[in-house]
Amino acid sequence: MNSIWVQFQAEFMTILTDGGMLMVPLTMLALTIYYTAFKLYFFFSEHSFYKVSREDLYKLVSKPDSADGELRTMIDYTQSDEIEGTEQLKSRFAEINSTYLSEVDSKRSYLLTLVTTAPLMGLLGTVMGMLTTFGGLATSAGGNTVDQIAAGISEALITTQTGLIIAIPAYVMATVIQKRRNEMESCLTTVEALTVQMYEKKTNQG
């Protein structure tokens, strides 16, 4: 196991060195991207109330005592006796939506911006590598020319590959995050619709 780790470190350092000066900011960018992505992923793991089915939501809204956790808190907050009118009820749901979804939306937008930056930074590395290659072609130092051309091509290919390797999985994660965000929004919308319907029915009967 130790030998595999040592080999991985050696190969990583080789790639980091051969990729040129842009490999350091690419590494920093990758760490930021995946830190943000996993933070959003664990956000949905911590707030998993959105996985409740519509049928169960109807039962929980009708009988709040059977609910627990965040759903219980949400239902109690939106079925409080202090609520006066449908507008105030909808205002409370807007507050709940903002609490859960605004943070997700802002962080996902930030994540997508970073994901878009990764291949562009890799492309910049490609341009810099090709400039090194052309510089080697312009010289006439024999063996040094070949080494300089090889170094330029290596830098061009490594940075492009690294940018794509960073961006593609991160984009997949961003898609999964968007799917869960939509599921959470659907859950909140369902709870709101059921609660408003029950409130209006109760008001009309009163």
Short mmCIF file of C-alpha atoms in Angstrom, two decimals:
data_model
loop_
_atom_site.label_atom_id
_atom_site.label_comp_id
_atom_site.label_asym_id
_atom_site.label_seq_id
_atom_site.Cartn_x
_atom_site.Cartn_y
_atom_site.Cartn_z
CA MET A 1 0.00 0.00 0.00
CA ASN A 2 2.83 2.38 0.88
CA SER A 3 4.60 1.62 -2.41
CA ILE A 4 1.43 2.50 -4.37
CA TRP A 5 1.14 5.80 -2.49
CA VAL A 6 4.81 6.60 -3.09
CA GLN A 7 4.40 5.80 -6.80
CA PHE A 8 1.30 7.99 -6.98
CA GLN A 9 3.16 10.88 -5.34
CA ALA A 10 6.06 10.50 -7.76
CA GLU A 11 3.78 10.47 -10.81
CA PHE A 12 1.76 13.40 -9.48
CA MET A 13 4.90 15.48 -8.94
CA THR A 14 6.11 14.58 -12.44
CA ILE A 15 2.85 15.73 -13.98
CA LEU A 16 2.85 18.86 -11.82
CA THR A 17 6.39 19.68 -12.98
CA ASP A 18 5.96 18.82 -16.67
CA GLY A 19 2.67 20.71 -16.89
CA GLY A 20 4.33 24.07 -16.35
CA MET A 21 3.46 27.02 -14.16
CA LEU A 22 -0.32 26.70 -14.70
CA MET A 23 -0.47 23.34 -12.89
CA VAL A 24 -0.37 25.06 -9.50
CA PRO A 25 -3.44 27.29 -10.13
CA LEU A 26 -5.17 24.31 -11.78
CA THR A 27 -4.59 22.26 -8.63
CA MET A 28 -5.94 25.09 -6.47
CA LEU A 29 -8.94 25.40 -8.77
CA ALA A 30 -9.63 21.65 -8.54
CA LEU A 31 -9.53 21.75 -4.74
CA THR A 32 -11.96 24.70 -4.68
CA ILE A 33 -14.33 23.04 -7.17
CA TYR A 34 -14.56 19.73 -5.35
CA TYR A 35 -14.72 21.36 -1.92
CA THR A 36 -17.75 23.36 -3.10
CA ALA A 37 -19.33 20.35 -4.83
CA PHE A 38 -18.97 18.02 -1.84
CA LYS A 39 -20.20 20.73 0.51
CA LEU A 40 -23.39 20.98 -1.55
CA TYR A 41 -23.64 17.19 -1.74
CA PHE A 42 -23.49 16.87 2.05
CA PHE A 43 -26.00 19.72 2.39
CA PHE A 44 -28.62 17.51 0.75
CA SER A 45 -27.53 14.56 2.90
CA GLU A 46 -28.09 16.64 6.05
CA HIS A 47 -31.46 17.98 4.82
CA SER A 48 -33.02 14.82 3.40
CA PHE A 49 -36.64 15.73 4.15
CA TYR A 50 -37.27 16.24 0.42
CA LYS A 51 -37.17 12.47 -0.16
CA VAL A 52 -40.60 12.03 1.44
CA SER A 53 -43.26 11.01 -1.08
CA ARG A 54 -46.24 13.24 -1.94
CA GLU A 55 -48.65 10.81 -0.26
CA ASP A 56 -46.66 10.87 2.96
CA LEU A 57 -46.41 14.66 2.80
CA TYR A 58 -50.20 14.87 2.66
CA LYS A 59 -50.47 12.70 5.77
CA LEU A 60 -47.82 14.72 7.62
CA VAL A 61 -49.39 18.08 6.77
CA SER A 62 -52.80 16.78 7.87
CA LYS A 63 -51.39 15.25 11.06
CA PRO A 64 -48.33 17.27 12.15
CA ASP A 65 -47.87 15.13 15.27
CA SER A 66 -46.75 12.26 13.03
CA ALA A 67 -43.96 14.37 11.51
CA ASP A 68 -40.48 14.80 12.95
CA GLY A 69 -37.23 16.57 12.27
CA GLU A 70 -37.13 19.47 9.85
CA LEU A 71 -40.53 18.67 8.37
CA ARG A 72 -42.10 18.92 11.83
CA THR A 73 -40.43 22.27 12.43
CA MET A 74 -41.53 23.50 8.99
CA ILE A 75 -45.13 22.33 9.44
CA ASP A 76 -45.39 23.80 12.94
CA TYR A 77 -44.04 27.12 11.68
CA THR A 78 -46.54 27.29 8.81
CA GLN A 79 -49.53 26.04 10.83
CA SER A 80 -49.07 28.39 13.74
CA ASP A 81 -52.15 30.02 15.24
CA GLU A 82 -50.37 33.36 14.86
CA ILE A 83 -50.82 33.29 11.08
CA GLU A 84 -53.43 35.75 9.87
CA GLY A 85 -54.34 35.33 6.24
CA THR A 86 -53.08 33.43 3.23
CA GLU A 87 -50.52 36.10 2.35
CA GLN A 88 -48.76 35.75 5.69
CA LEU A 89 -48.79 31.97 5.25
CA LYS A 90 -47.21 32.25 1.80
CA SER A 91 -44.69 34.71 3.22
CA ARG A 92 -43.55 32.09 5.70
CA PHE A 93 -43.11 29.54 2.94
CA ALA A 94 -41.13 32.09 0.92
CA GLU A 95 -38.86 32.46 3.96
CA ILE A 96 -38.42 28.68 4.14
CA ASN A 97 -37.65 28.46 0.41
CA SER A 98 -35.10 31.19 0.75
CA THR A 99 -33.45 29.44 3.71
CA TYR A 100 -32.96 26.18 1.84
CA LEU A 101 -32.73 27.10 -1.84
CA SER A 102 -30.97 30.47 -1.97
CA GLU A 103 -27.75 29.06 -0.53
CA VAL A 104 -27.85 26.10 -2.93
CA ASP A 105 -28.47 28.35 -5.95
CA SER A 106 -25.65 30.75 -5.11
CA LYS A 107 -23.13 28.00 -4.43
CA ARG A 108 -24.13 26.02 -7.52
CA SER A 109 -23.71 29.14 -9.70
CA TYR A 110 -20.28 29.63 -8.15
CA LEU A 111 -19.47 25.96 -8.80
CA LEU A 112 -20.50 26.18 -12.47
CA THR A 113 -18.35 29.29 -12.92
CA LEU A 114 -15.34 27.43 -11.54
CA VAL A 115 -16.09 24.36 -13.69
CA THR A 116 -16.20 26.55 -16.80
CA THR A 117 -12.86 28.10 -15.83
CA ALA A 118 -11.01 24.74 -15.62
CA PRO A 119 -10.92 23.84 -19.36
CA LEU A 120 -10.25 27.46 -20.25
CA MET A 121 -7.24 27.47 -17.96
CA GLY A 122 -6.16 24.19 -19.55
CA LEU A 123 -6.48 25.85 -22.97
CA LEU A 124 -4.29 28.70 -21.76
CA GLY A 125 -1.71 26.11 -20.75
CA THR A 126 -1.95 24.66 -24.26
CA VAL A 127 -1.19 28.05 -25.79
CA MET A 128 1.75 28.56 -23.42
CA GLY A 129 3.07 25.09 -24.25
CA MET A 130 2.84 25.75 -27.98
CA LEU A 131 4.70 29.02 -27.52
CA THR A 132 7.46 27.05 -25.80
CA THR A 133 7.43 24.59 -28.72
CA PHE A 134 7.71 27.36 -31.30
CA GLY A 135 10.49 28.92 -29.26
CA GLY A 136 12.38 25.63 -29.46
CA LEU A 137 11.86 25.49 -33.22
CA ALA A 138 13.20 29.01 -33.55
CA THR A 139 16.49 28.13 -31.87
CA SER A 140 19.36 26.18 -33.32
CA ALA A 141 20.93 24.65 -30.22
CA GLY A 142 20.85 21.04 -31.39
CA GLY A 143 19.80 18.67 -28.60
CA ASN A 144 18.46 21.53 -26.48
CA THR A 145 16.01 22.35 -29.26
CA VAL A 146 14.52 18.85 -29.17
CA ASP A 147 14.24 18.99 -25.39
CA GLN A 148 12.54 22.37 -25.52
CA ILE A 149 10.05 21.21 -28.17
CA ALA A 150 9.27 18.05 -26.16
CA ALA A 151 8.78 20.10 -22.99
CA GLY A 152 6.42 22.49 -24.81
CA ILE A 153 4.29 19.71 -26.28
CA SER A 154 4.18 17.94 -22.92
CA GLU A 155 3.05 21.13 -21.19
CA ALA A 156 0.38 21.75 -23.83
CA LEU A 157 -1.09 18.25 -23.56
CA ILE A 158 -0.92 17.91 -19.77
CA THR A 159 -2.66 21.19 -19.00
CA THR A 160 -5.45 20.50 -21.51
CA GLN A 161 -5.97 17.01 -20.13
CA THR A 162 -5.91 18.25 -16.54
CA GLY A 163 -8.47 20.96 -17.25
CA LEU A 164 -10.86 18.42 -18.78
CA ILE A 165 -10.29 15.85 -16.03
CA ILE A 166 -11.19 18.51 -13.46
CA ALA A 167 -14.23 19.85 -15.33
CA ILE A 168 -16.05 16.72 -16.56
CA PRO A 169 -16.68 14.94 -13.20
CA ALA A 170 -17.42 18.29 -11.56
CA TYR A 171 -20.04 19.05 -14.21
CA VAL A 172 -21.66 15.67 -13.56
CA MET A 173 -21.75 16.49 -9.83
CA ALA A 174 -23.30 19.89 -10.60
CA THR A 175 -26.03 18.11 -12.60
CA VAL A 176 -26.76 15.76 -9.69
CA ILE A 177 -26.87 18.73 -7.32
CA GLN A 178 -29.35 20.51 -9.61
CA LYS A 179 -31.54 17.39 -9.68
CA ARG A 180 -31.62 17.24 -5.87
CA ARG A 181 -32.24 20.95 -5.67
CA ASN A 182 -35.28 20.55 -7.94
CA GLU A 183 -36.53 17.65 -5.81
CA MET A 184 -36.22 19.80 -2.69
CA GLU A 185 -38.07 22.67 -4.37
CA SER A 186 -40.82 20.25 -5.46
CA CYS A 187 -41.18 18.99 -1.89
CA LEU A 188 -41.42 22.51 -0.48
CA THR A 189 -43.94 23.50 -3.16
CA THR A 190 -46.07 20.46 -2.36
CA VAL A 191 -46.04 21.21 1.38
CA GLU A 192 -46.99 24.81 0.63
CA ALA A 193 -49.85 23.86 -1.68
CA LEU A 194 -51.26 21.34 0.80
CA THR A 195 -50.93 23.72 3.73
CA VAL A 196 -52.55 26.65 1.90
CA GLN A 197 -55.37 24.38 0.74
CA MET A 198 -55.96 23.12 4.27
CA TYR A 199 -55.76 26.66 5.71
CA GLU A 200 -58.29 28.05 3.21
CA LYS A 201 -60.64 25.12 3.83
CA LYS A 202 -60.41 25.69 7.57
CA THR A 203 -60.98 29.43 7.14
CA ASN A 204 -64.06 28.91 4.95
CA GLN A 205 -65.52 26.44 7.43
CA GLY A 206 -64.92 28.91 10.25
#
